[in-house]
Amino acid sequence: SDTVILKENVVVGAFTSIGEKTVIDEGSHIGSNVTIGRHCKIGKSCMIYSGVTLYDHTEIGDHVIIHSGSIIGADGYGLVSDNNTHNKIPHIGSVSIGNNVWIGSNCSIDRGTLSNTVIGSGSKLDNLIHIAHNVIIGNNCLMAAQVGIAGSTIVGDNTVIGGQAGISGHLRIGSNVKIGGASGVTNDIPDNSQ
């Protein structure tokens, strides 16, 4: 769009689309075949690899890396059932990603229903991770491949989650928690637990 603002030293690859009123801060590199929606904000010195999709109103901090195939800001799996008919709930929130975050390839981070889905600064997500709507991930968390976190769960700071762990929705996972690979978490976990 002609209303896009590209700050100094921004690089945009071939066949990339950037929606209206999006701002990309200085030194960021956007790969080829990337789709960036309207009213997005991308911070300084970010690296967004080819084939990434950012839906409207996505906000990304500084020094963020997003690998190929990841989709940020798609609608969450929010439905209300009425007489065996499943109706979609509008998702008017977005996704907010802090500074120094790494998102691996083929991850999906859904937008919030009313408020934002949040990935805290310093957190690192491996490949093939799903973060559902309204999830809040604290700062400096680590997640190995194929972790799935259901909607409206809150994860505290410095938490480590092993590969293929599944976390149910509407839970509170404390800070400094370690969850083993292939775990199924169905209850809240207090701070400093393993």
XYZ file of N, CA, C and O in Angstrom:
776
model
N 0.843 -1.197 0.000
C 0.000 0.000 0.000
C 0.877 1.245 0.000
O 1.988 1.243 0.525
N 0.356 2.321 -0.571
C 1.123 3.572 -0.583
C 1.092 4.276 0.770
O 1.735 5.303 0.954
N 0.374 3.730 1.757
C 0.381 4.311 3.111
C 1.342 3.579 4.044
O 1.415 3.889 5.229
N 2.062 2.590 3.521
C 3.056 1.864 4.322
C 4.227 2.781 4.635
O 4.660 3.574 3.789
N 4.768 2.659 5.848
C 5.969 3.410 6.231
C 7.110 2.423 6.423
O 7.053 1.552 7.298
N 8.123 2.539 5.571
C 9.331 1.734 5.690
C 10.441 2.649 6.174
O 10.837 3.570 5.468
N 10.958 2.375 7.368
C 12.021 3.210 7.913
C 13.348 2.876 7.239
O 13.433 2.034 6.348
N 14.400 3.515 7.692
C 15.719 3.406 7.059
C 16.240 1.972 7.060
O 16.086 1.236 8.036
N 16.839 1.595 5.926
C 17.516 0.304 5.749
C 16.593 -0.909 5.874
O 17.038 -1.993 6.262
N 15.336 -0.750 5.563
C 14.424 -1.895 5.502
C 14.583 -2.573 4.146
O 14.651 -1.910 3.116
N 14.632 -3.901 4.137
C 14.724 -4.685 2.912
C 13.447 -5.495 2.769
O 13.012 -6.153 3.722
N 12.841 -5.454 1.584
C 11.620 -6.212 1.312
C 11.871 -7.099 0.102
O 12.255 -6.622 -0.960
N 11.632 -8.408 0.267
C 11.875 -9.371 -0.799
C 10.798 -9.352 -1.867
O 9.746 -8.711 -1.739
N 11.058 -10.109 -2.915
C 10.157 -10.171 -4.070
C 8.821 -10.796 -3.699
O 8.744 -11.677 -2.847
N 7.764 -10.302 -4.350
C 6.412 -10.845 -4.228
C 5.857 -10.765 -2.801
O 5.013 -11.574 -2.406
N 6.315 -9.801 -2.047
C 5.788 -9.575 -0.696
C 4.710 -8.510 -0.757
O 4.836 -7.527 -1.485
N 3.658 -8.714 0.019
C 2.538 -7.775 0.073
C 2.459 -7.159 1.462
O 2.502 -7.879 2.467
N 2.338 -5.825 1.520
C 2.262 -5.120 2.802
C 1.025 -4.231 2.779
O 0.878 -3.371 1.913
N 0.128 -4.442 3.763
C -1.144 -3.733 3.805
C -1.035 -2.302 4.293
O -0.015 -1.866 4.832
N -2.126 -1.584 4.156
C -2.166 -0.153 4.439
C -1.855 0.163 5.906
O -2.168 -0.590 6.809
N -1.165 1.299 6.075
C -0.824 1.877 7.380
C 0.026 0.953 8.255
O 0.045 1.084 9.471
N 0.732 0.028 7.631
C 1.703 -0.794 8.353
C 3.013 -0.025 8.445
O 3.410 0.676 7.513
N 3.694 -0.173 9.587
C 4.971 0.496 9.824
C 6.037 -0.566 10.085
O 5.859 -1.436 10.948
N 7.145 -0.489 9.338
C 8.274 -1.402 9.538
C 9.480 -0.551 9.912
O 9.914 0.307 9.152
N 9.998 -0.808 11.101
C 11.059 0.037 11.647
C 12.421 -0.302 11.039
O 12.595 -1.306 10.351
N 13.380 0.537 11.344
C 14.674 0.520 10.662
C 15.418 -0.802 10.816
O 15.369 -1.460 11.851
N 16.066 -1.183 9.715
C 16.945 -2.345 9.714
C 16.254 -3.691 9.625
O 16.916 -4.727 9.686
N 14.941 -3.719 9.495
C 14.247 -5.005 9.409
C 14.332 -5.566 7.990
O 14.378 -4.828 7.013
N 14.338 -6.881 7.926
C 14.453 -7.585 6.648
C 13.226 -8.471 6.485
O 12.975 -9.354 7.305
N 12.476 -8.227 5.426
C 11.274 -8.996 5.127
C 11.572 -9.848 3.903
O 11.918 -9.326 2.847
N 11.433 -11.157 4.024
C 11.767 -12.060 2.929
C 10.759 -12.027 1.796
O 9.816 -11.233 1.782
N 10.941 -12.912 0.841
C 10.047 -12.976 -0.315
C 8.762 -13.722 0.039
O 8.725 -14.519 0.981
N 7.716 -13.428 -0.728
C 6.429 -14.108 -0.562
C 5.881 -14.020 0.859
O 5.251 -14.953 1.361
N 6.114 -12.903 1.523
C 5.552 -12.642 2.856
C 4.272 -11.832 2.667
O 4.204 -10.953 1.809
N 3.265 -12.127 3.478
C 2.033 -11.342 3.468
C 1.886 -10.661 4.812
O 1.830 -11.329 5.852
N 1.863 -9.330 4.780
C 1.711 -8.528 5.998
C 0.419 -7.731 5.846
O 0.229 -7.021 4.864
N -0.459 -7.868 6.818
C -1.765 -7.224 6.749
C -1.726 -5.731 7.028
O -0.668 -5.099 7.073
N -2.905 -5.183 7.249
C -3.078 -3.751 7.503
C -2.768 -3.427 8.968
O -2.957 -4.244 9.854
N -2.297 -2.209 9.193
C -2.099 -1.661 10.541
C -1.170 -2.517 11.396
O -1.331 -2.577 12.617
N -0.203 -3.177 10.777
C 0.788 -3.940 11.539
C 1.939 -3.030 11.954
O 2.193 -2.003 11.323
N 2.640 -3.433 13.012
C 3.840 -2.720 13.452
C 4.950 -3.744 13.627
O 4.792 -4.714 14.372
N 6.047 -3.523 12.937
C 7.206 -4.403 13.017
C 8.380 -3.566 13.497
O 8.685 -2.520 12.929
N 9.035 -4.017 14.553
C 10.087 -3.243 15.189
C 11.398 -3.234 14.430
O 11.492 -3.638 13.268
N 12.440 -2.796 15.122
C 13.770 -2.634 14.534
C 14.483 -3.981 14.395
O 14.356 -4.859 15.244
N 15.247 -4.090 13.329
C 16.174 -5.211 13.115
C 15.503 -6.574 13.245
O 16.069 -7.507 13.811
N 14.294 -6.689 12.729
C 13.606 -7.979 12.701
C 13.981 -8.740 11.436
O 14.354 -8.148 10.426
N 13.845 -10.052 11.494
C 14.071 -10.908 10.340
C 12.838 -11.771 10.162
O 12.540 -12.633 10.995
N 12.103 -11.517 9.091
C 10.905 -12.293 8.786
C 11.186 -13.058 7.491
O 11.328 -12.458 6.429
N 11.285 -14.363 7.604
C 11.685 -15.192 6.470
C 10.537 -15.407 5.493
O 9.379 -15.102 5.779
N 10.875 -15.962 4.342
C 9.902 -16.122 3.267
C 8.707 -16.975 3.701
O 8.833 -17.883 4.518
N 7.549 -16.632 3.143
C 6.354 -17.419 3.367
C 5.645 -17.193 4.685
O 4.733 -17.944 5.023
N 6.026 -16.183 5.435
C 5.349 -15.856 6.689
C 4.099 -15.032 6.386
O 4.086 -14.220 5.459
N 3.049 -15.231 7.182
C 1.847 -14.413 7.077
C 1.572 -13.730 8.407
O 1.508 -14.397 9.442
N 1.441 -12.406 8.367
C 1.040 -11.617 9.538
C -0.325 -11.015 9.236
O -0.457 -10.212 8.312
N -1.321 -11.392 9.991
C -2.656 -10.833 9.797
C -2.725 -9.391 10.302
O -1.804 -8.902 10.980
N -3.830 -8.707 9.991
C -4.027 -7.301 10.368
C -3.772 -7.063 11.855
O -4.107 -7.898 12.699
N -3.201 -5.908 12.149
C -3.010 -5.385 13.511
C -1.989 -6.162 14.341
O -1.907 -5.960 15.555
N -1.210 -7.030 13.732
C -0.159 -7.734 14.465
C 0.941 -6.749 14.857
O 1.346 -5.914 14.057
N 1.423 -6.863 16.098
C 2.499 -5.999 16.588
C 3.692 -6.849 16.984
O 3.558 -7.786 17.767
N 4.849 -6.496 16.430
C 6.077 -7.241 16.664
C 7.131 -6.270 17.184
O 7.332 -5.195 16.614
N 7.813 -6.663 18.270
C 8.844 -5.815 18.858
C 10.130 -5.805 18.051
O 10.158 -6.169 16.874
N 11.215 -5.391 18.699
C 12.524 -5.286 18.059
C 13.267 -6.616 18.098
O 13.088 -7.420 19.022
N 14.116 -6.847 17.102
C 15.020 -8.006 17.056
C 14.271 -9.337 17.126
O 14.710 -10.280 17.785
N 13.149 -9.417 16.437
C 12.345 -10.639 16.395
C 12.688 -11.421 15.133
O 12.865 -10.840 14.064
N 12.773 -12.748 15.260
C 12.995 -13.638 14.123
C 11.767 -14.527 13.970
O 11.329 -15.158 14.942
N 11.199 -14.543 12.757
C 10.072 -15.430 12.460
C 10.437 -16.255 11.231
O 10.685 -15.710 10.157
N 10.477 -17.564 11.397
C 10.910 -18.449 10.312
C 9.765 -18.808 9.366
O 8.590 -18.623 9.667
N 10.141 -19.349 8.238
C 9.230 -19.596 7.121
C 8.014 -20.425 7.512
O 8.105 -21.354 8.311
N 6.894 -20.064 6.917
C 5.673 -20.827 7.074
C 4.854 -20.502 8.296
O 3.752 -21.039 8.457
N 5.342 -19.653 9.179
C 4.571 -19.326 10.383
C 3.458 -18.337 10.066
O 3.602 -17.477 9.193
N 2.359 -18.502 10.778
C 1.179 -17.664 10.577
C 0.825 -17.022 11.908
O 0.561 -17.716 12.897
N 0.832 -15.701 11.920
C 0.600 -14.939 13.145
C -0.691 -14.139 12.995
O -0.808 -13.312 12.084
N -1.658 -14.416 13.871
C -2.859 -13.587 13.898
C -4.081 -14.153 13.215
O -5.079 -13.441 13.049
N -4.059 -15.434 12.842
C -5.283 -16.042 12.302
C -6.325 -16.132 13.414
O -6.009 -16.095 14.600
N -7.586 -16.263 13.025
C -8.641 -16.416 14.023
C -8.415 -17.663 14.855
O -7.988 -18.707 14.353
N -8.759 -17.562 16.133
C -8.700 -18.714 17.013
C -9.882 -19.644 16.800
O -10.818 -19.337 16.059
N -9.836 -20.760 17.481
C -10.873 -21.788 17.378
C -11.963 -21.482 18.399
O -12.177 -22.210 19.363
N -12.629 -20.358 18.193
C -13.679 -19.921 19.099
C -15.043 -20.149 18.472
O -15.380 -19.520 17.463
N -15.823 -21.040 19.070
C -17.123 -21.396 18.521
C -18.165 -21.411 19.630
O -17.849 -21.674 20.791
N -19.373 -21.126 19.269
C -20.501 -21.320 20.175
C -21.497 -22.232 19.450
O -21.787 -22.029 18.273
N -21.955 -23.254 20.157
C -22.852 -24.227 19.535
C -24.298 -23.924 19.909
O -24.613 -23.614 21.056
N -25.155 -24.041 18.905
C -26.585 -23.792 19.103
C -27.352 -24.804 18.266
O -27.306 -24.773 17.040
N -28.033 -25.724 18.959
C -28.856 -26.716 18.277
C -28.057 -27.486 17.217
O -28.466 -27.598 16.064
N -26.895 -27.965 17.627
C -25.988 -28.746 16.776
C -25.422 -27.975 15.590
O -24.930 -28.560 14.625
N -25.492 -26.661 15.659
C -24.834 -25.817 14.674
C -23.718 -25.064 15.386
O -23.932 -24.491 16.447
N -22.525 -25.056 14.811
C -21.359 -24.431 15.434
C -21.098 -23.095 14.755
O -20.800 -23.044 13.561
N -21.230 -22.034 15.516
C -21.089 -20.684 14.985
C -19.788 -20.057 15.449
O -19.423 -20.155 16.615
N -19.111 -19.409 14.521
C -17.830 -18.765 14.799
C -18.017 -17.512 15.646
O -18.892 -16.695 15.389
N -17.176 -17.377 16.673
C -17.153 -16.162 17.483
C -16.179 -15.189 16.822
O -15.038 -15.561 16.523
N -16.578 -13.943 16.590
C -15.631 -12.979 16.008
C -14.410 -12.787 16.911
O -14.533 -12.743 18.135
N -13.256 -12.713 16.304
C -12.008 -12.470 17.021
C -11.534 -11.063 16.660
O -11.055 -10.840 15.550
N -11.683 -10.129 17.599
C -11.322 -8.740 17.325
C -10.040 -8.323 18.036
O -9.610 -7.183 17.916
N -9.434 -9.244 18.787
C -8.123 -8.979 19.356
C -7.050 -9.177 18.293
O -7.346 -9.339 17.112
N -5.800 -9.173 18.728
C -4.718 -9.369 17.777
C -3.621 -10.183 18.445
O -3.881 -10.909 19.402
N -2.397 -10.060 17.943
C -1.226 -10.709 18.533
C -0.173 -9.649 18.799
O 0.100 -8.809 17.936
N 0.405 -9.700 19.986
C 1.487 -8.793 20.364
C 2.711 -9.624 20.742
O 2.632 -10.479 21.635
N 3.810 -9.390 20.046
C 5.051 -10.134 20.268
C 6.101 -9.163 20.778
O 6.324 -8.108 20.180
N 6.745 -9.511 21.897
C 7.737 -8.636 22.516
C 9.049 -8.585 21.752
O 9.146 -9.008 20.594
N 10.085 -8.081 22.414
C 11.415 -7.945 21.816
C 12.208 -9.249 21.939
O 12.008 -10.034 22.873
N 13.123 -9.455 21.004
C 14.070 -10.581 21.064
C 13.374 -11.936 21.137
O 13.835 -12.844 21.826
N 12.273 -12.057 20.431
C 11.530 -13.317 20.364
C 11.951 -14.072 19.106
O 12.194 -13.466 18.066
N 12.012 -15.393 19.218
C 12.298 -16.250 18.075
C 11.116 -17.193 17.894
O 10.705 -17.872 18.837
N 10.564 -17.218 16.676
C 9.462 -18.104 16.343
C 9.933 -19.005 15.210
O 10.313 -18.526 14.143
N 9.919 -20.310 15.455
C 10.404 -21.272 14.473
C 9.471 -21.390 13.283
O 8.466 -20.689 13.154
N 9.799 -22.318 12.399
C 9.008 -22.483 11.170
C 7.684 -23.192 11.457
O 7.575 -24.005 12.374
N 6.690 -22.839 10.639
C 5.374 -23.483 10.670
C 4.700 -23.443 12.038
O 4.052 -24.396 12.453
N 4.850 -22.331 12.735
C 4.112 -22.100 13.976
C 2.822 -21.349 13.659
O 2.734 -20.632 12.659
N 1.842 -21.514 14.531
C 0.581 -20.798 14.375
C 0.242 -20.127 15.702
O 0.114 -20.802 16.729
N 0.124 -18.807 15.672
C -0.219 -18.035 16.868
C -1.508 -17.289 16.546
O -1.527 -16.388 15.702
N -2.599 -17.695 17.217
C -3.917 -17.151 16.901
C -4.163 -15.820 17.595
O -3.703 -15.588 18.713
N -4.955 -14.976 16.936
C -5.340 -13.693 17.524
C -6.318 -13.920 18.668
O -7.004 -14.942 18.735
N -6.408 -12.953 19.575
C -7.340 -13.040 20.680
C -8.766 -12.744 20.257
O -9.012 -12.144 19.207
N -9.701 -13.164 21.089
C -11.095 -12.854 20.797
C -11.392 -11.383 21.084
O -11.840 -10.656 20.206
N -11.146 -10.943 22.308
C -11.371 -9.537 22.672
C -10.070 -8.814 22.974
O -9.884 -7.667 22.601
N -9.162 -9.465 23.695
C -7.855 -8.891 23.981
C -6.806 -9.624 23.155
O -7.122 -10.547 22.414
N -5.553 -9.214 23.279
C -4.498 -9.782 22.446
C -3.943 -11.090 22.992
O -3.877 -11.295 24.209
N -3.508 -11.947 22.096
C -2.604 -13.034 22.424
C -1.216 -12.400 22.538
O -0.847 -11.563 21.723
N -0.440 -12.814 23.561
C 0.826 -12.133 23.848
C 1.961 -13.146 23.971
O 1.825 -14.166 24.657
N 3.076 -12.846 23.309
C 4.321 -13.601 23.474
C 5.326 -12.639 24.091
O 5.686 -11.625 23.494
N 5.783 -12.931 25.316
C 6.660 -12.027 26.049
C 8.061 -11.946 25.491
O 8.541 -12.855 24.792
N 8.738 -10.872 25.826
C 10.096 -10.622 25.346
C 11.043 -11.738 25.742
O 10.956 -12.286 26.849
N 11.943 -12.065 24.843
C 12.980 -13.054 25.112
C 12.541 -14.497 24.977
O 13.346 -15.407 25.141
N 11.278 -14.745 24.671
C 10.806 -16.122 24.547
C 11.219 -16.715 23.200
O 11.292 -16.012 22.199
N 11.477 -18.018 23.199
C 11.945 -18.721 22.008
C 11.042 -19.922 21.750
O 10.910 -20.809 22.602
N 10.408 -19.950 20.580
C 9.506 -21.023 20.188
C 10.144 -21.832 19.073
O 10.577 -21.270 18.065
N 10.188 -23.130 19.247
C 10.716 -24.047 18.246
C 9.717 -24.166 17.091
O 8.719 -23.445 17.034
N 9.938 -25.089 16.189
C 9.061 -25.300 15.042
C 7.750 -25.979 15.445
O 7.675 -26.663 16.461
N 6.711 -25.800 14.624
C 5.457 -26.548 14.739
C 4.777 -26.377 16.093
O 4.324 -27.341 16.709
N 4.681 -25.158 16.560
C 4.024 -24.862 17.835
C 2.718 -24.141 17.563
O 2.640 -23.292 16.677
N 1.693 -24.491 18.346
C 0.407 -23.799 18.242
C 0.105 -23.068 19.548
O 0.074 -23.674 20.620
N -0.111 -21.760 19.427
C -0.525 -20.916 20.549
C -1.930 -20.428 20.226
O -2.138 -19.699 19.254
N -2.905 -20.814 21.029
C -4.303 -20.501 20.737
C -4.673 -19.081 21.180
O -3.872 -18.363 21.790
N -5.907 -18.699 20.892
C -6.380 -17.345 21.176
C -6.337 -17.021 22.673
O -6.573 -17.876 23.519
N -5.989 -15.774 22.958
C -5.956 -15.197 24.315
C -4.856 -15.765 25.207
O -4.828 -15.459 26.398
N -3.979 -16.600 24.683
C -2.875 -17.115 25.491
C -1.892 -15.989 25.765
O -1.611 -15.152 24.901
N -1.354 -15.980 26.977
C -0.296 -15.032 27.340
C 0.923 -15.842 27.756
O 0.860 -16.622 28.715
N 2.004 -15.666 27.022
C 3.282 -16.313 27.323
C 4.177 -15.256 27.952
O 4.360 -14.171 27.398
N 4.760 -15.561 29.103
C 5.620 -14.604 29.793
C 6.942 -14.380 29.086
O 7.171 -14.831 27.963
N 7.830 -13.691 29.780
C 9.151 -13.367 29.241
C 10.104 -14.545 29.395
O 10.032 -15.307 30.361
N 11.004 -14.690 28.431
C 12.116 -15.646 28.487
C 11.682 -17.096 28.637
O 12.346 -17.889 29.292
N 10.565 -17.451 28.017
C 10.107 -18.845 28.033
C 10.732 -19.609 26.865
O 11.048 -19.034 25.828
N 10.887 -20.914 27.052
C 11.421 -21.797 26.019
C 10.406 -22.892 25.748
O 9.886 -23.517 26.683
N 10.119 -23.149 24.447
C 9.187 -24.208 24.068
C 9.785 -25.017 22.935
O 10.141 -24.468 21.902
N 9.855 -26.343 23.131
C 10.360 -27.232 22.088
C 9.240 -27.567 21.107
O 8.076 -27.228 21.308
N 9.603 -28.251 20.048
C 8.695 -28.486 18.923
C 7.409 -29.203 19.323
O 7.388 -30.024 20.221
N 6.338 -28.848 18.638
C 5.026 -29.471 18.716
C 4.313 -29.235 20.045
O 3.405 -29.986 20.405
N 4.680 -28.201 20.759
C 3.902 -27.802 21.930
C 2.588 -27.203 21.459
O 2.541 -26.486 20.457
N 1.509 -27.514 22.182
C 0.210 -26.911 21.903
C -0.372 -26.336 23.173
O -0.428 -27.018 24.207
N -0.770 -25.073 23.117
C -1.357 -24.413 24.293
C -2.745 -23.928 23.921
O -2.910 -23.112 23.008
N -3.757 -24.440 24.619
C -5.144 -24.099 24.315
C -5.497 -22.706 24.841
O -4.769 -22.105 25.643
N -6.644 -22.210 24.406
C -7.030 -20.817 24.605
C -7.090 -20.341 26.045
O -7.437 -21.089 26.959
N -6.721 -19.078 26.223
C -6.847 -18.336 27.480
C -5.977 -18.862 28.611
O -6.234 -18.581 29.782
N -4.942 -19.615 28.284
C -3.980 -20.047 29.299
C -2.902 -18.988 29.460
O -2.504 -18.331 28.497
N -2.438 -18.821 30.693
C -1.369 -17.867 31.004
C -0.149 -18.647 31.465
O -0.248 -19.497 32.361
N 0.988 -18.367 30.844
C 2.251 -19.019 31.194
C 3.186 -17.958 31.753
O 3.431 -16.929 31.115
N 3.727 -18.191 32.951
C 4.607 -17.225 33.596
C 5.976 -17.132 32.962
O 6.301 -17.849 32.006
N 6.808 -16.263 33.516
C 8.153 -16.014 32.993
C 9.075 -17.216 33.219
O 8.915 -17.984 34.169
N 10.066 -17.352 32.342
C 11.163 -18.320 32.499
C 10.689 -19.763 32.567
O 11.351 -20.611 33.179
N 9.579 -20.063 31.943
C 9.057 -21.427 31.948
C 9.586 -22.189 30.738
O 9.704 -21.634 29.648
N 9.903 -23.463 30.950
C 10.439 -24.326 29.899
C 9.435 -25.446 29.646
O 9.009 -26.129 30.593
N 9.054 -25.641 28.377
C 8.064 -26.656 28.016
C 8.683 -27.590 26.982
O 9.095 -27.157 25.906
N 8.746 -28.882 27.317
C 9.345 -29.877 26.433
C 8.474 -30.192 25.233
O 7.268 -29.914 25.213
N 9.067 -30.796 24.231
C 8.404 -31.074 22.969
C 7.165 -31.943 23.112
O 7.099 -32.835 23.960
N 6.168 -31.652 22.313
C 4.908 -32.377 22.230
C 4.058 -32.277 23.490
O 3.101 -33.047 23.653
N 4.369 -31.356 24.380
C 3.509 -31.159 25.553
C 2.223 -30.461 25.122
O 2.236 -29.571 24.270
N 1.114 -30.895 25.719
C -0.172 -30.278 25.455
C -0.720 -29.657 26.722
O -0.737 -30.295 27.783
N -1.136 -28.401 26.630
C -1.617 -27.671 27.801
C -3.056 -27.241 27.551
O -3.351 -26.568 26.570
N -3.950 -27.670 28.435
C -5.371 -27.345 28.289
C -5.619 -25.855 28.438
O -4.767 -25.114 28.924
N -6.823 -25.437 28.078
C -7.180 -24.028 28.119
C -7.560 -23.529 29.505
O -7.851 -24.302 30.416
N -7.502 -22.211 29.662
C -7.938 -21.505 30.871
C -7.133 -21.914 32.104
O -7.665 -21.922 33.213
N -5.864 -22.241 31.912
C -4.994 -22.605 33.036
C -4.018 -21.476 33.346
O -3.778 -20.598 32.518
N -3.434 -21.561 34.543
C -2.365 -20.649 34.947
C -1.134 -21.490 35.254
O -1.119 -22.246 36.223
N -0.129 -21.321 34.412
C 1.156 -21.993 34.598
C 2.100 -20.947 35.171
O 2.282 -19.885 34.581
N 2.683 -21.225 36.321
C 3.489 -20.225 37.016
C 4.807 -19.926 36.324
O 5.133 -20.465 35.265
N 5.588 -19.076 36.975
C 6.929 -18.734 36.500
C 7.928 -19.792 36.959
O 7.720 -20.470 37.974
N 9.005 -19.926 36.198
C 10.098 -20.852 36.526
C 9.623 -22.305 36.609
O 10.136 -23.089 37.396
N 8.644 -22.654 35.785
C 8.108 -24.011 35.751
C 8.800 -24.800 34.645
O 9.129 -24.244 33.596
N 9.006 -26.104 34.869
C 9.547 -26.991 33.845
C 8.537 -28.103 33.588
O 8.161 -28.830 34.505
N 8.113 -28.204 32.327
C 7.140 -29.209 31.914
C 7.826 -30.165 30.949
O 8.373 -29.746 29.927
N 7.818 -31.448 31.249
C 8.508 -32.442 30.447
C 7.844 -32.673 29.100
O 6.644 -32.417 28.915
N 8.620 -33.167 28.160
C 8.113 -33.467 26.832
C 6.978 -34.486 26.872
O 6.959 -35.380 27.721
N 6.018 -34.333 25.983
C 4.857 -35.214 25.836
C 3.946 -35.214 27.064
O 3.122 -36.108 27.229
N 4.078 -34.209 27.916
C 3.192 -34.096 29.076
C 1.819 -33.608 28.641
O 1.679 -32.865 27.668
N 0.803 -33.999 29.403
C -0.542 -33.462 29.232
C -0.894 -32.692 30.480
O -0.984 -33.270 31.573
N -1.061 -31.392 30.355
C -1.294 -30.523 31.525
C -2.758 -30.124 31.536
O -3.249 -29.492 30.608
N -3.461 -30.497 32.626
C -4.890 -30.209 32.728
C -5.242 -29.397 33.960
O -6.413 -29.099 34.187
N -4.252 -29.062 34.788
C -4.479 -28.277 35.993
C -3.464 -27.144 36.088
O -2.384 -27.213 35.473
N -3.777 -26.126 36.873
C -2.834 -25.038 37.132
C -1.542 -25.601 37.731
O -1.560 -26.637 38.432
N -0.433 -24.908 37.491
C 0.857 -25.310 38.057
C 1.442 -24.091 38.775
O 1.596 -23.021 38.165
N 1.791 -24.215 40.049
C 2.358 -23.059 40.778
C 3.787 -22.754 40.345
O 4.456 -23.559 39.698
N 4.257 -21.572 40.731
C 5.625 -21.148 40.450
C 6.637 -22.184 40.904
O 6.429 -22.895 41.899
N 7.768 -22.233 40.187
C 8.943 -23.027 40.589
C 8.676 -24.528 40.675
O 9.307 -25.233 41.450
N 7.747 -25.029 39.892
C 7.416 -26.459 39.895
C 8.098 -27.160 38.725
O 8.407 -26.561 37.711
N 8.273 -28.486 38.893
C 8.828 -29.307 37.823
C 7.951 -30.526 37.599
O 7.431 -31.086 38.519
